[in-house]
Amino acid sequence: MMTSEEKRELYMRAYNEHKDEVDARIVDGIEKNRKGWCKICLTDENGVPVSGRTVKINQKTHDFKYGANIFMLDEFDDEVKNTEYRRFFKEYFNLATVPFYWCDLEPVEGKPRYDKNSVKVYRRPAPELCMEYCEENGLDAKLHCLVYESWVPDWVKNLPLGDVKKKYEERFRRISERFSGRMFEFEVINELLCEETWKKKSVLSEQRNILEWSFKTARRYFPNETLMINEGNPLPTLARADYRSAYFLMIEKALLNGAQIDKIGLQNHLFTGANAHNPEEYEQSLKSGIYMNDPNVYFKGLDVISDLGLPLELTEVTVPTFGETAEDEELQADMLKLWYSVWFSHPNVDTIVYWNTVDGYAYDAPDSSWMENNCCGGLFHRDLTPKKSALMLKKLFSETWHTNLELTTDKDGYAEFRGFFGMYSMETGGKEFELAIHKNENCSFNISV
């Protein structure tokens, strides 16, 4: 088996060969795309400028969304773990992906499991349970996914097309009545380019206009929501095929046909070992995955899909831990830092969602054909203690990509600073005020102290 040093050399080679240019683009992109100017003017009760006043600036929230799926909310057998999961999730993330897999949400027709006290299904916490947690803790929630043909209920898969569409419309209607206005965004359709491998699906999968129909129907029931498309690992293909990528062409065609798509989702899983059944197969998957750690591939793929003019989201991210040593864990953290830095720097990306947070609780197929737990792709160990990758991400968003300053007003009462987009508190003279820096907005504040 490869040593930790050999794994690092293999997976960091592309970055190390182009380090200066990659780092320069990241630094320049973050400064241009993630920060804005804020100007403050302090006056007294008579409107006279207050000069020489100390002003403390503290960022409270990020406009940029960084999240994970929340599939293990109250899903552990151990209540100590359930409590710890609830504690760390709100500390490390500001967005949660909520599962709406149809076969698990409504295994019995007409009896959906929306309520928080619904019968449990493993890794599928009830939507209202997830929403309650998010709403109580100030997290945004996103729906995954309205149309995902690989996960249709048994009572749908053999129906004729007309009946399938009616069942989907009923599903959309119920979800809209309960969750419209409460969620950050709604994934409309997922992984169409994987459809040929699905063993369970409805006749809708075969339809030429499935994408257009799904968005047209979703827009009717969710007229004011952010509606997005999602696909599995398209960035390398976008980088290789340019504008001939199937994902690019599929979205472009749908837009030309009138589909109202608000956002493009891009999965980025490095599922090393997920289909390996012995050490030799794992070693082969380890060696073949290096294309997923080339920052220039990511930049080019993002640049290509950006030509469609829509915001981008990294919807599902997995970086494995390639072994059990401290060096293996360090490599996972370094790879993840590189990925997030590339994406955070890109002008069109506004959200990154890590996938499975805890080792040992990912998806394993019942027939062992696909075993995500082999990857050890969590940010936390099985006992829920943070891995180096989790601590690294927390530091990025709470320290590195975070603005805390102490300023002094000039002779005219002004203080100006450049900070990351988000909400801020300003403290001066024992009083606290709220500020905001948002992209493409005038961020000037006249404050009477």
Tab-separated table of C-alpha atoms in Angstrom:
chain	number	residue	atom	x	y	z
A	1	MET	CA	0.000	0.000	0.000
A	2	MET	CA	1.088	3.580	-0.601
A	3	THR	CA	2.700	5.464	2.254
A	4	SER	CA	1.270	8.717	3.597
A	5	GLU	CA	4.113	10.597	1.909
A	6	GLU	CA	3.363	8.969	-1.455
A	7	LYS	CA	-0.334	9.852	-1.168
A	8	ARG	CA	0.513	13.470	-0.426
A	9	GLU	CA	2.941	13.691	-3.339
A	10	LEU	CA	0.330	12.194	-5.666
A	11	TYR	CA	-2.625	14.342	-4.602
A	12	MET	CA	-0.814	17.651	-4.147
A	13	ARG	CA	1.330	17.366	-7.278
A	14	ALA	CA	-0.913	19.399	-9.574
A	15	TYR	CA	-1.263	22.167	-7.003
A	16	ASN	CA	2.463	22.262	-6.238
A	17	GLU	CA	3.330	22.492	-9.935
A	18	HIS	CA	1.179	25.616	-10.347
A	19	LYS	CA	1.213	26.914	-6.783
A	20	ASP	CA	2.139	30.541	-7.485
A	21	GLU	CA	-0.493	31.127	-10.169
A	22	VAL	CA	-3.185	29.224	-8.259
A	23	ASP	CA	-2.500	31.083	-5.021
A	24	ALA	CA	-2.500	34.412	-6.854
A	25	ARG	CA	-5.898	33.722	-8.426
A	26	ILE	CA	-7.319	32.598	-5.082
A	27	VAL	CA	-6.078	35.663	-3.194
A	28	ASP	CA	-7.195	38.063	-5.926
A	29	GLY	CA	-10.576	36.343	-6.303
A	30	ILE	CA	-11.362	36.397	-2.598
A	31	GLU	CA	-10.487	40.071	-2.323
A	32	LYS	CA	-12.573	41.027	-5.371
A	33	ASN	CA	-15.530	38.687	-4.962
A	34	ARG	CA	-16.053	38.186	-1.227
A	35	LYS	CA	-15.426	41.615	0.267
A	36	GLY	CA	-16.837	45.117	0.013
A	37	TRP	CA	-16.314	48.600	1.395
A	38	CYS	CA	-18.263	49.949	4.342
A	39	LYS	CA	-18.250	53.649	5.302
A	40	ILE	CA	-19.417	54.875	8.701
A	41	CYS	CA	-20.076	58.454	9.768
A	42	LEU	CA	-20.545	59.180	13.486
A	43	THR	CA	-22.337	62.334	14.644
A	44	ASP	CA	-23.590	63.553	17.985
A	45	GLU	CA	-27.204	64.446	18.764
A	46	ASN	CA	-26.692	67.846	17.120
A	47	GLY	CA	-25.329	66.385	13.912
A	48	VAL	CA	-21.737	67.371	14.664
A	49	PRO	CA	-19.119	64.836	13.461
A	50	VAL	CA	-17.523	62.808	16.245
A	51	SER	CA	-13.793	62.572	15.577
A	52	GLY	CA	-11.196	60.383	17.247
A	53	ARG	CA	-13.776	57.858	18.404
A	54	THR	CA	-12.785	54.184	18.679
A	55	VAL	CA	-15.066	51.868	16.735
A	56	LYS	CA	-14.975	48.064	17.100
A	57	ILE	CA	-16.230	46.026	14.159
A	58	ASN	CA	-17.208	42.351	14.595
A	59	GLN	CA	-18.571	40.152	11.815
A	60	LYS	CA	-21.557	38.098	13.001
A	61	THR	CA	-22.630	36.170	9.892
A	62	HIS	CA	-21.479	35.315	6.376
A	63	ASP	CA	-23.584	35.947	3.283
A	64	PHE	CA	-21.666	33.061	1.728
A	65	LYS	CA	-23.298	29.761	2.674
A	66	TYR	CA	-21.224	26.858	3.956
A	67	GLY	CA	-23.156	23.815	5.065
A	68	ALA	CA	-23.569	20.050	5.187
A	69	ASN	CA	-26.340	17.519	4.965
A	70	ILE	CA	-28.192	17.112	8.259
A	71	PHE	CA	-29.121	13.476	7.688
A	72	MET	CA	-27.924	12.332	11.127
A	73	LEU	CA	-30.029	14.730	13.202
A	74	ASP	CA	-31.286	12.635	16.163
A	75	GLU	CA	-30.332	9.481	14.251
A	76	PHE	CA	-27.712	8.062	16.621
A	77	ASP	CA	-28.555	5.285	19.066
A	78	ASP	CA	-26.543	7.161	21.685
A	79	GLU	CA	-28.281	10.292	23.034
A	80	VAL	CA	-24.904	11.729	23.978
A	81	LYS	CA	-24.000	11.651	20.290
A	82	ASN	CA	-27.347	13.165	19.312
A	83	THR	CA	-26.715	16.052	21.688
A	84	GLU	CA	-23.178	16.555	20.427
A	85	TYR	CA	-24.327	16.490	16.784
A	86	ARG	CA	-26.874	19.191	17.551
A	87	ARG	CA	-24.147	21.237	19.239
A	88	PHE	CA	-21.442	21.062	16.594
A	89	PHE	CA	-23.660	21.381	13.524
A	90	LYS	CA	-24.749	24.942	14.344
A	91	GLU	CA	-21.187	25.820	15.335
A	92	TYR	CA	-19.545	24.654	12.102
A	93	PHE	CA	-22.188	25.427	9.450
A	94	ASN	CA	-24.731	28.071	8.455
A	95	LEU	CA	-26.808	25.904	6.076
A	96	ALA	CA	-28.281	22.395	6.219
A	97	THR	CA	-29.399	20.131	3.380
A	98	VAL	CA	-32.685	18.526	4.407
A	99	PRO	CA	-33.617	15.114	2.918
A	100	PHE	CA	-36.823	14.918	0.865
A	101	TYR	CA	-36.104	11.568	-0.857
A	102	TRP	CA	-39.575	10.566	-1.985
A	103	CYS	CA	-39.354	6.829	-1.257
A	104	ASP	CA	-38.343	7.531	2.350
A	105	LEU	CA	-40.510	10.599	2.885
A	106	GLU	CA	-43.663	8.869	1.645
A	107	PRO	CA	-43.122	5.087	1.715
A	108	VAL	CA	-46.902	4.679	2.080
A	109	GLU	CA	-48.923	6.641	-0.448
A	110	GLY	CA	-50.772	9.582	1.087
A	111	LYS	CA	-48.905	9.358	4.406
A	112	PRO	CA	-45.812	11.575	4.092
A	113	ARG	CA	-43.410	11.782	7.034
A	114	TYR	CA	-43.268	15.575	7.367
A	115	ASP	CA	-44.027	15.838	11.082
A	116	LYS	CA	-41.119	15.750	13.529
A	117	ASN	CA	-42.730	12.852	15.404
A	118	SER	CA	-43.033	10.688	12.290
A	119	VAL	CA	-41.843	7.097	12.198
A	120	LYS	CA	-38.069	7.102	11.876
A	121	VAL	CA	-36.201	6.138	8.702
A	122	TYR	CA	-32.430	5.923	9.094
A	123	ARG	CA	-30.532	8.962	7.746
A	124	ARG	CA	-33.849	10.550	6.776
A	125	PRO	CA	-34.884	12.768	9.714
A	126	ALA	CA	-38.351	14.228	9.236
A	127	PRO	CA	-38.315	17.607	7.473
A	128	GLU	CA	-40.121	19.424	10.283
A	129	LEU	CA	-37.563	18.135	12.779
A	130	CYS	CA	-34.780	19.545	10.602
A	131	MET	CA	-36.630	22.827	10.044
A	132	GLU	CA	-37.233	23.259	13.757
A	133	TYR	CA	-33.520	22.814	14.437
A	134	CYS	CA	-32.533	25.240	11.661
A	135	GLU	CA	-35.074	27.885	12.619
A	136	GLU	CA	-34.135	27.724	16.305
A	137	ASN	CA	-30.422	28.043	15.546
A	138	GLY	CA	-30.357	30.580	12.714
A	139	LEU	CA	-29.366	28.161	9.952
A	140	ASP	CA	-30.677	28.268	6.409
A	141	ALA	CA	-32.210	25.065	5.054
A	142	LYS	CA	-32.265	23.700	1.515
A	143	LEU	CA	-34.501	21.005	0.065
A	144	HIS	CA	-32.950	17.928	-1.543
A	145	CYS	CA	-34.684	16.969	-3.870
A	146	LEU	CA	-38.094	17.345	-5.597
A	147	VAL	CA	-37.376	15.048	-8.568
A	148	TYR	CA	-34.797	12.320	-8.033
A	149	GLU	CA	-35.903	9.358	-10.074
A	150	SER	CA	-33.482	6.951	-8.433
A	151	TRP	CA	-35.449	7.309	-5.185
A	152	VAL	CA	-39.102	7.108	-6.286
A	153	PRO	CA	-41.463	5.063	-4.087
A	154	ASP	CA	-42.383	1.559	-5.149
A	155	TRP	CA	-45.983	2.666	-5.584
A	156	VAL	CA	-44.915	5.168	-8.293
A	157	LYS	CA	-42.329	3.365	-10.388
A	158	ASN	CA	-44.709	1.199	-12.458
A	159	LEU	CA	-47.456	3.783	-13.096
A	160	PRO	CA	-48.184	5.168	-16.588
A	161	LEU	CA	-46.760	8.624	-17.377
A	162	GLY	CA	-49.953	10.581	-16.801
A	163	ASP	CA	-50.394	9.101	-13.341
A	164	VAL	CA	-46.729	9.640	-12.463
A	165	LYS	CA	-47.027	13.331	-13.288
A	166	LYS	CA	-50.165	13.626	-11.173
A	167	LYS	CA	-48.383	12.013	-8.228
A	168	TYR	CA	-45.440	14.392	-8.641
A	169	GLU	CA	-47.785	17.388	-8.737
A	170	GLU	CA	-49.442	16.239	-5.526
A	171	ARG	CA	-46.010	15.906	-3.951
A	172	PHE	CA	-45.046	19.420	-5.067
A	173	ARG	CA	-48.317	20.851	-3.792
A	174	ARG	CA	-47.980	19.353	-0.332
A	175	ILE	CA	-44.377	20.444	0.014
A	176	SER	CA	-45.230	23.940	-1.176
A	177	GLU	CA	-48.058	24.313	1.325
A	178	ARG	CA	-45.765	23.392	4.167
A	179	PHE	CA	-42.318	24.705	3.238
A	180	SER	CA	-42.617	27.615	0.806
A	181	GLY	CA	-41.060	30.727	2.299
A	182	ARG	CA	-39.115	28.743	4.889
A	183	MET	CA	-36.165	27.435	2.891
A	184	PHE	CA	-33.101	28.982	1.295
A	185	GLU	CA	-33.499	27.061	-1.961
A	186	PHE	CA	-35.156	24.037	-3.570
A	187	GLU	CA	-33.306	21.454	-5.647
A	188	VAL	CA	-35.742	20.608	-8.416
A	189	ILE	CA	-33.995	17.718	-10.147
A	190	ASN	CA	-30.905	15.666	-9.408
A	191	GLU	CA	-28.388	13.514	-11.312
A	192	LEU	CA	-30.107	13.200	-14.679
A	193	LEU	CA	-26.799	12.228	-16.258
A	194	CYS	CA	-26.633	9.182	-13.968
A	195	GLU	CA	-30.066	7.907	-15.029
A	196	GLU	CA	-28.819	5.093	-17.239
A	197	THR	CA	-27.411	3.232	-14.206
A	198	TRP	CA	-30.550	3.407	-12.066
A	199	LYS	CA	-32.337	0.160	-11.398
A	200	LYS	CA	-35.437	1.777	-9.898
A	201	LYS	CA	-37.160	4.685	-11.629
A	202	SER	CA	-40.462	5.745	-13.143
A	203	VAL	CA	-41.356	6.219	-16.780
A	204	LEU	CA	-40.749	9.970	-16.333
A	205	SER	CA	-37.001	9.277	-16.548
A	206	GLU	CA	-37.378	8.324	-20.202
A	207	GLN	CA	-39.029	11.574	-21.241
A	208	ARG	CA	-37.130	13.949	-23.507
A	209	ASN	CA	-38.507	17.005	-21.705
A	210	ILE	CA	-38.157	15.789	-18.112
A	211	LEU	CA	-35.961	18.749	-17.206
A	212	GLU	CA	-38.269	21.358	-18.712
A	213	TRP	CA	-41.384	19.692	-17.251
A	214	SER	CA	-39.857	19.499	-13.787
A	215	PHE	CA	-38.913	23.168	-13.655
A	216	LYS	CA	-42.180	24.345	-15.216
A	217	THR	CA	-44.149	22.346	-12.648
A	218	ALA	CA	-41.933	23.416	-9.772
A	219	ARG	CA	-42.239	27.088	-10.748
A	220	ARG	CA	-46.014	26.775	-10.643
A	221	TYR	CA	-45.955	25.533	-7.055
A	222	PHE	CA	-42.891	27.507	-5.897
A	223	PRO	CA	-43.217	30.802	-7.797
A	224	ASN	CA	-41.014	32.846	-5.488
A	225	GLU	CA	-38.367	30.304	-4.514
A	226	THR	CA	-34.805	29.739	-5.709
A	227	LEU	CA	-34.990	26.649	-7.919
A	228	MET	CA	-31.823	24.767	-8.837
A	229	ILE	CA	-30.557	21.834	-10.828
A	230	ASN	CA	-27.961	19.411	-9.448
A	231	GLU	CA	-25.580	16.906	-11.026
A	232	GLY	CA	-22.857	14.460	-10.006
A	233	ASN	CA	-19.201	15.528	-10.353
A	234	PRO	CA	-19.434	17.600	-13.566
A	235	LEU	CA	-16.410	19.911	-13.050
A	236	PRO	CA	-13.703	17.660	-14.569
A	237	THR	CA	-15.907	16.981	-17.596
A	238	LEU	CA	-16.652	20.675	-17.985
A	239	ALA	CA	-12.918	21.359	-17.937
A	240	ARG	CA	-12.181	18.688	-20.565
A	241	ALA	CA	-15.171	19.115	-22.878
A	242	ASP	CA	-15.625	22.879	-22.576
A	243	TYR	CA	-19.038	23.855	-23.927
A	244	ARG	CA	-19.694	20.366	-25.265
A	245	SER	CA	-20.126	18.957	-21.778
A	246	ALA	CA	-23.432	17.127	-21.460
A	247	TYR	CA	-24.297	19.140	-18.353
A	248	PHE	CA	-23.647	22.462	-20.077
A	249	LEU	CA	-25.637	21.481	-23.145
A	250	MET	CA	-28.503	20.052	-21.092
A	251	ILE	CA	-28.906	23.247	-19.069
A	252	GLU	CA	-28.473	25.490	-22.099
A	253	LYS	CA	-31.178	23.584	-23.963
A	254	ALA	CA	-33.567	23.812	-21.016
A	255	LEU	CA	-32.987	27.556	-20.669
A	256	LEU	CA	-33.586	28.072	-24.387
A	257	ASN	CA	-36.817	26.086	-23.992
A	258	GLY	CA	-37.996	28.439	-21.261
A	259	ALA	CA	-37.016	26.580	-18.092
A	260	GLN	CA	-36.653	29.052	-15.234
A	261	ILE	CA	-33.510	27.737	-13.549
A	262	ASP	CA	-32.138	30.033	-10.848
A	263	LYS	CA	-28.975	28.207	-9.838
A	264	ILE	CA	-26.644	25.430	-10.964
A	265	GLY	CA	-25.519	22.708	-8.570
A	266	LEU	CA	-22.215	20.859	-8.915
A	267	GLN	CA	-21.427	17.810	-6.826
A	268	ASN	CA	-17.762	17.126	-6.114
A	269	HIS	CA	-17.302	13.759	-4.416
A	270	LEU	CA	-13.976	11.981	-4.323
A	271	PHE	CA	-15.413	8.630	-3.271
A	272	THR	CA	-12.100	6.771	-3.155
A	273	GLY	CA	-12.726	3.125	-2.293
A	274	ALA	CA	-16.512	3.255	-2.419
A	275	ASN	CA	-16.676	0.336	-4.839
A	276	ALA	CA	-13.520	-1.430	-3.646
A	277	HIS	CA	-13.838	-4.873	-2.068
A	278	ASN	CA	-10.178	-5.629	-1.395
A	279	PRO	CA	-6.892	-3.743	-0.828
A	280	GLU	CA	-5.889	-4.009	-4.496
A	281	GLU	CA	-9.119	-2.358	-5.674
A	282	TYR	CA	-8.746	0.367	-3.058
A	283	GLU	CA	-5.171	1.045	-4.162
A	284	GLN	CA	-6.316	1.354	-7.762
A	285	SER	CA	-9.068	3.810	-6.861
A	286	LEU	CA	-6.559	5.787	-4.809
A	287	LYS	CA	-4.248	6.174	-7.799
A	288	SER	CA	-7.034	6.993	-10.257
A	289	GLY	CA	-8.566	9.809	-8.237
A	290	ILE	CA	-5.807	12.392	-8.622
A	291	TYR	CA	-7.646	14.270	-11.399
A	292	MET	CA	-10.027	15.458	-8.671
A	293	ASN	CA	-7.328	17.506	-6.963
A	294	ASP	CA	-6.171	19.767	-9.780
A	295	PRO	CA	-7.137	23.374	-8.969
A	296	ASN	CA	-6.814	24.464	-12.597
A	297	VAL	CA	-9.372	21.797	-13.579
A	298	TYR	CA	-11.752	23.279	-11.029
A	299	PHE	CA	-11.161	26.847	-12.149
A	300	LYS	CA	-11.701	25.963	-15.813
A	301	GLY	CA	-14.848	23.942	-15.112
A	302	LEU	CA	-16.304	26.798	-13.072
A	303	ASP	CA	-15.388	29.313	-15.767
A	304	VAL	CA	-17.129	27.253	-18.461
A	305	ILE	CA	-20.405	26.678	-16.597
A	306	SER	CA	-20.411	30.341	-15.527
A	307	ASP	CA	-21.044	31.314	-19.137
A	308	LEU	CA	-24.650	30.272	-18.570
A	309	GLY	CA	-24.942	33.330	-16.325
A	310	LEU	CA	-26.306	31.652	-13.192
A	311	PRO	CA	-25.022	31.385	-9.604
A	312	LEU	CA	-23.166	28.181	-8.763
A	313	GLU	CA	-23.221	25.913	-5.743
A	314	LEU	CA	-20.985	23.032	-4.740
A	315	THR	CA	-23.893	20.965	-3.480
A	316	GLU	CA	-22.222	17.784	-2.240
A	317	VAL	CA	-18.537	17.567	-1.360
A	318	THR	CA	-16.520	14.593	-0.144
A	319	VAL	CA	-12.775	14.453	0.489
A	320	PRO	CA	-11.563	11.085	1.833
A	321	THR	CA	-9.117	10.396	4.607
A	322	PHE	CA	-6.806	7.972	2.843
A	323	GLY	CA	-5.758	6.065	5.955
A	324	GLU	CA	-5.545	6.159	9.718
A	325	THR	CA	-2.367	8.167	10.323
A	326	ALA	CA	-2.080	11.772	11.434
A	327	GLU	CA	-0.478	12.484	8.061
A	328	ASP	CA	-3.504	11.045	6.228
A	329	GLU	CA	-5.808	13.270	8.246
A	330	GLU	CA	-3.594	16.265	7.525
A	331	LEU	CA	-3.782	15.533	3.794
A	332	GLN	CA	-7.579	15.516	3.898
A	333	ALA	CA	-7.511	18.916	5.602
A	334	ASP	CA	-5.034	20.365	3.093
A	335	MET	CA	-7.000	19.080	0.106
A	336	LEU	CA	-10.224	20.460	1.511
A	337	LYS	CA	-8.612	23.840	2.192
A	338	LEU	CA	-7.482	23.970	-1.435
A	339	TRP	CA	-10.919	23.048	-2.769
A	340	TYR	CA	-12.780	25.541	-0.601
A	341	SER	CA	-10.288	28.294	-1.387
A	342	VAL	CA	-10.710	27.795	-5.142
A	343	TRP	CA	-14.499	27.793	-4.882
A	344	PHE	CA	-14.709	30.659	-2.376
A	345	SER	CA	-12.577	32.794	-4.670
A	346	HIS	CA	-14.707	32.241	-7.776
A	347	PRO	CA	-17.180	35.054	-8.548
A	348	ASN	CA	-20.123	32.800	-9.422
A	349	VAL	CA	-19.972	30.394	-6.463
A	350	ASP	CA	-22.115	31.421	-3.488
A	351	THR	CA	-22.570	28.164	-1.542
A	352	ILE	CA	-20.520	25.090	-0.585
A	353	VAL	CA	-22.134	22.076	1.083
A	354	TYR	CA	-20.053	19.284	2.567
A	355	TRP	CA	-21.816	15.954	2.425
A	356	ASN	CA	-21.396	13.419	5.236
A	357	THR	CA	-20.008	14.995	8.389
A	358	VAL	CA	-19.342	11.938	10.597
A	359	ASP	CA	-17.255	8.890	9.653
A	360	GLY	CA	-19.209	5.632	9.675
A	361	TYR	CA	-22.647	7.104	8.987
A	362	ALA	CA	-22.597	7.602	5.210
A	363	TYR	CA	-24.552	5.636	2.610
A	364	ASP	CA	-23.711	1.970	2.002
A	365	ALA	CA	-25.750	0.094	-0.594
A	366	PRO	CA	-27.570	-2.990	0.762
A	367	ASP	CA	-25.798	-5.198	-1.789
A	368	SER	CA	-22.341	-3.741	-0.916
A	369	SER	CA	-21.875	-2.483	-4.467
A	370	TRP	CA	-21.319	1.053	-3.170
A	371	MET	CA	-19.860	1.737	0.270
A	372	GLU	CA	-19.259	5.416	0.996
A	373	ASN	CA	-18.083	4.611	4.502
A	374	ASN	CA	-14.953	3.060	2.969
A	375	CYS	CA	-13.881	6.591	2.070
A	376	CYS	CA	-13.757	7.921	5.639
A	377	GLY	CA	-14.880	11.196	4.123
A	378	GLY	CA	-16.317	12.747	7.262
A	379	LEU	CA	-15.156	15.913	8.970
A	380	PHE	CA	-15.607	14.254	12.351
A	381	HIS	CA	-14.419	10.934	13.715
A	382	ARG	CA	-16.945	8.234	14.545
A	383	ASP	CA	-16.974	9.424	18.178
A	384	LEU	CA	-17.893	12.912	16.852
A	385	THR	CA	-14.593	14.531	17.777
A	386	PRO	CA	-13.451	16.930	15.035
A	387	LYS	CA	-10.860	15.856	12.502
A	388	LYS	CA	-8.228	18.311	11.307
A	389	SER	CA	-10.430	19.056	8.302
A	390	ALA	CA	-13.327	20.234	10.494
A	391	LEU	CA	-11.056	22.462	12.562
A	392	MET	CA	-9.523	23.861	9.380
A	393	LEU	CA	-12.915	24.779	7.874
A	394	LYS	CA	-14.040	26.374	11.100
A	395	LYS	CA	-10.891	28.485	11.179
A	396	LEU	CA	-11.374	29.575	7.558
A	397	PHE	CA	-14.846	30.976	8.138
A	398	SER	CA	-14.394	32.219	11.703
A	399	GLU	CA	-10.883	33.663	11.422
A	400	THR	CA	-9.252	33.729	7.968
A	401	TRP	CA	-12.336	34.747	5.968
A	402	HIS	CA	-13.701	36.888	8.758
A	403	THR	CA	-13.509	40.582	9.628
A	404	ASN	CA	-12.834	41.917	13.123
A	405	LEU	CA	-11.359	45.414	13.329
A	406	GLU	CA	-10.782	48.363	15.602
A	407	LEU	CA	-10.976	51.746	13.843
A	408	THR	CA	-10.784	55.415	14.768
A	409	THR	CA	-12.977	58.075	13.158
A	410	ASP	CA	-11.205	60.886	11.304
A	411	LYS	CA	-11.690	64.623	11.808
A	412	ASP	CA	-14.977	64.494	9.882
A	413	GLY	CA	-16.343	61.565	11.891
A	414	TYR	CA	-15.682	58.964	9.205
A	415	ALA	CA	-14.246	55.447	9.415
A	416	GLU	CA	-14.006	53.112	6.447
A	417	PHE	CA	-13.102	49.451	6.112
A	418	ARG	CA	-13.235	46.554	3.658
A	419	GLY	CA	-14.840	43.399	5.027
A	420	PHE	CA	-16.329	40.072	4.039
A	421	PHE	CA	-19.972	40.192	3.032
A	422	GLY	CA	-22.286	39.587	5.966
A	423	MET	CA	-23.859	41.085	9.055
A	424	TYR	CA	-21.794	43.023	11.594
A	425	SER	CA	-22.051	44.553	15.008
A	426	MET	CA	-20.379	47.908	15.685
A	427	GLU	CA	-19.543	48.940	19.246
A	428	THR	CA	-18.584	52.466	20.202
A	429	GLY	CA	-18.948	54.456	23.398
A	430	GLY	CA	-20.647	51.556	25.158
A	431	LYS	CA	-23.382	51.302	22.507
A	432	GLU	CA	-23.872	48.572	19.923
A	433	PHE	CA	-25.224	49.015	16.400
A	434	GLU	CA	-25.916	46.655	13.497
A	435	LEU	CA	-24.222	47.010	10.114
A	436	ALA	CA	-24.304	44.985	6.911
A	437	ILE	CA	-22.040	44.600	3.907
A	438	HIS	CA	-23.785	42.962	0.971
A	439	LYS	CA	-22.605	42.475	-2.582
A	440	ASN	CA	-23.733	45.186	-5.026
A	441	GLU	CA	-25.269	47.314	-2.258
A	442	ASN	CA	-24.364	50.770	-0.961
A	443	CYS	CA	-22.877	50.148	2.483
A	444	SER	CA	-22.754	53.642	4.005
A	445	PHE	CA	-24.119	54.334	7.466
A	446	ASN	CA	-24.760	57.598	9.286
A	447	ILE	CA	-24.957	56.817	12.983
A	448	SER	CA	-25.865	59.165	15.797
A	449	VAL	CA	-23.991	58.371	18.980
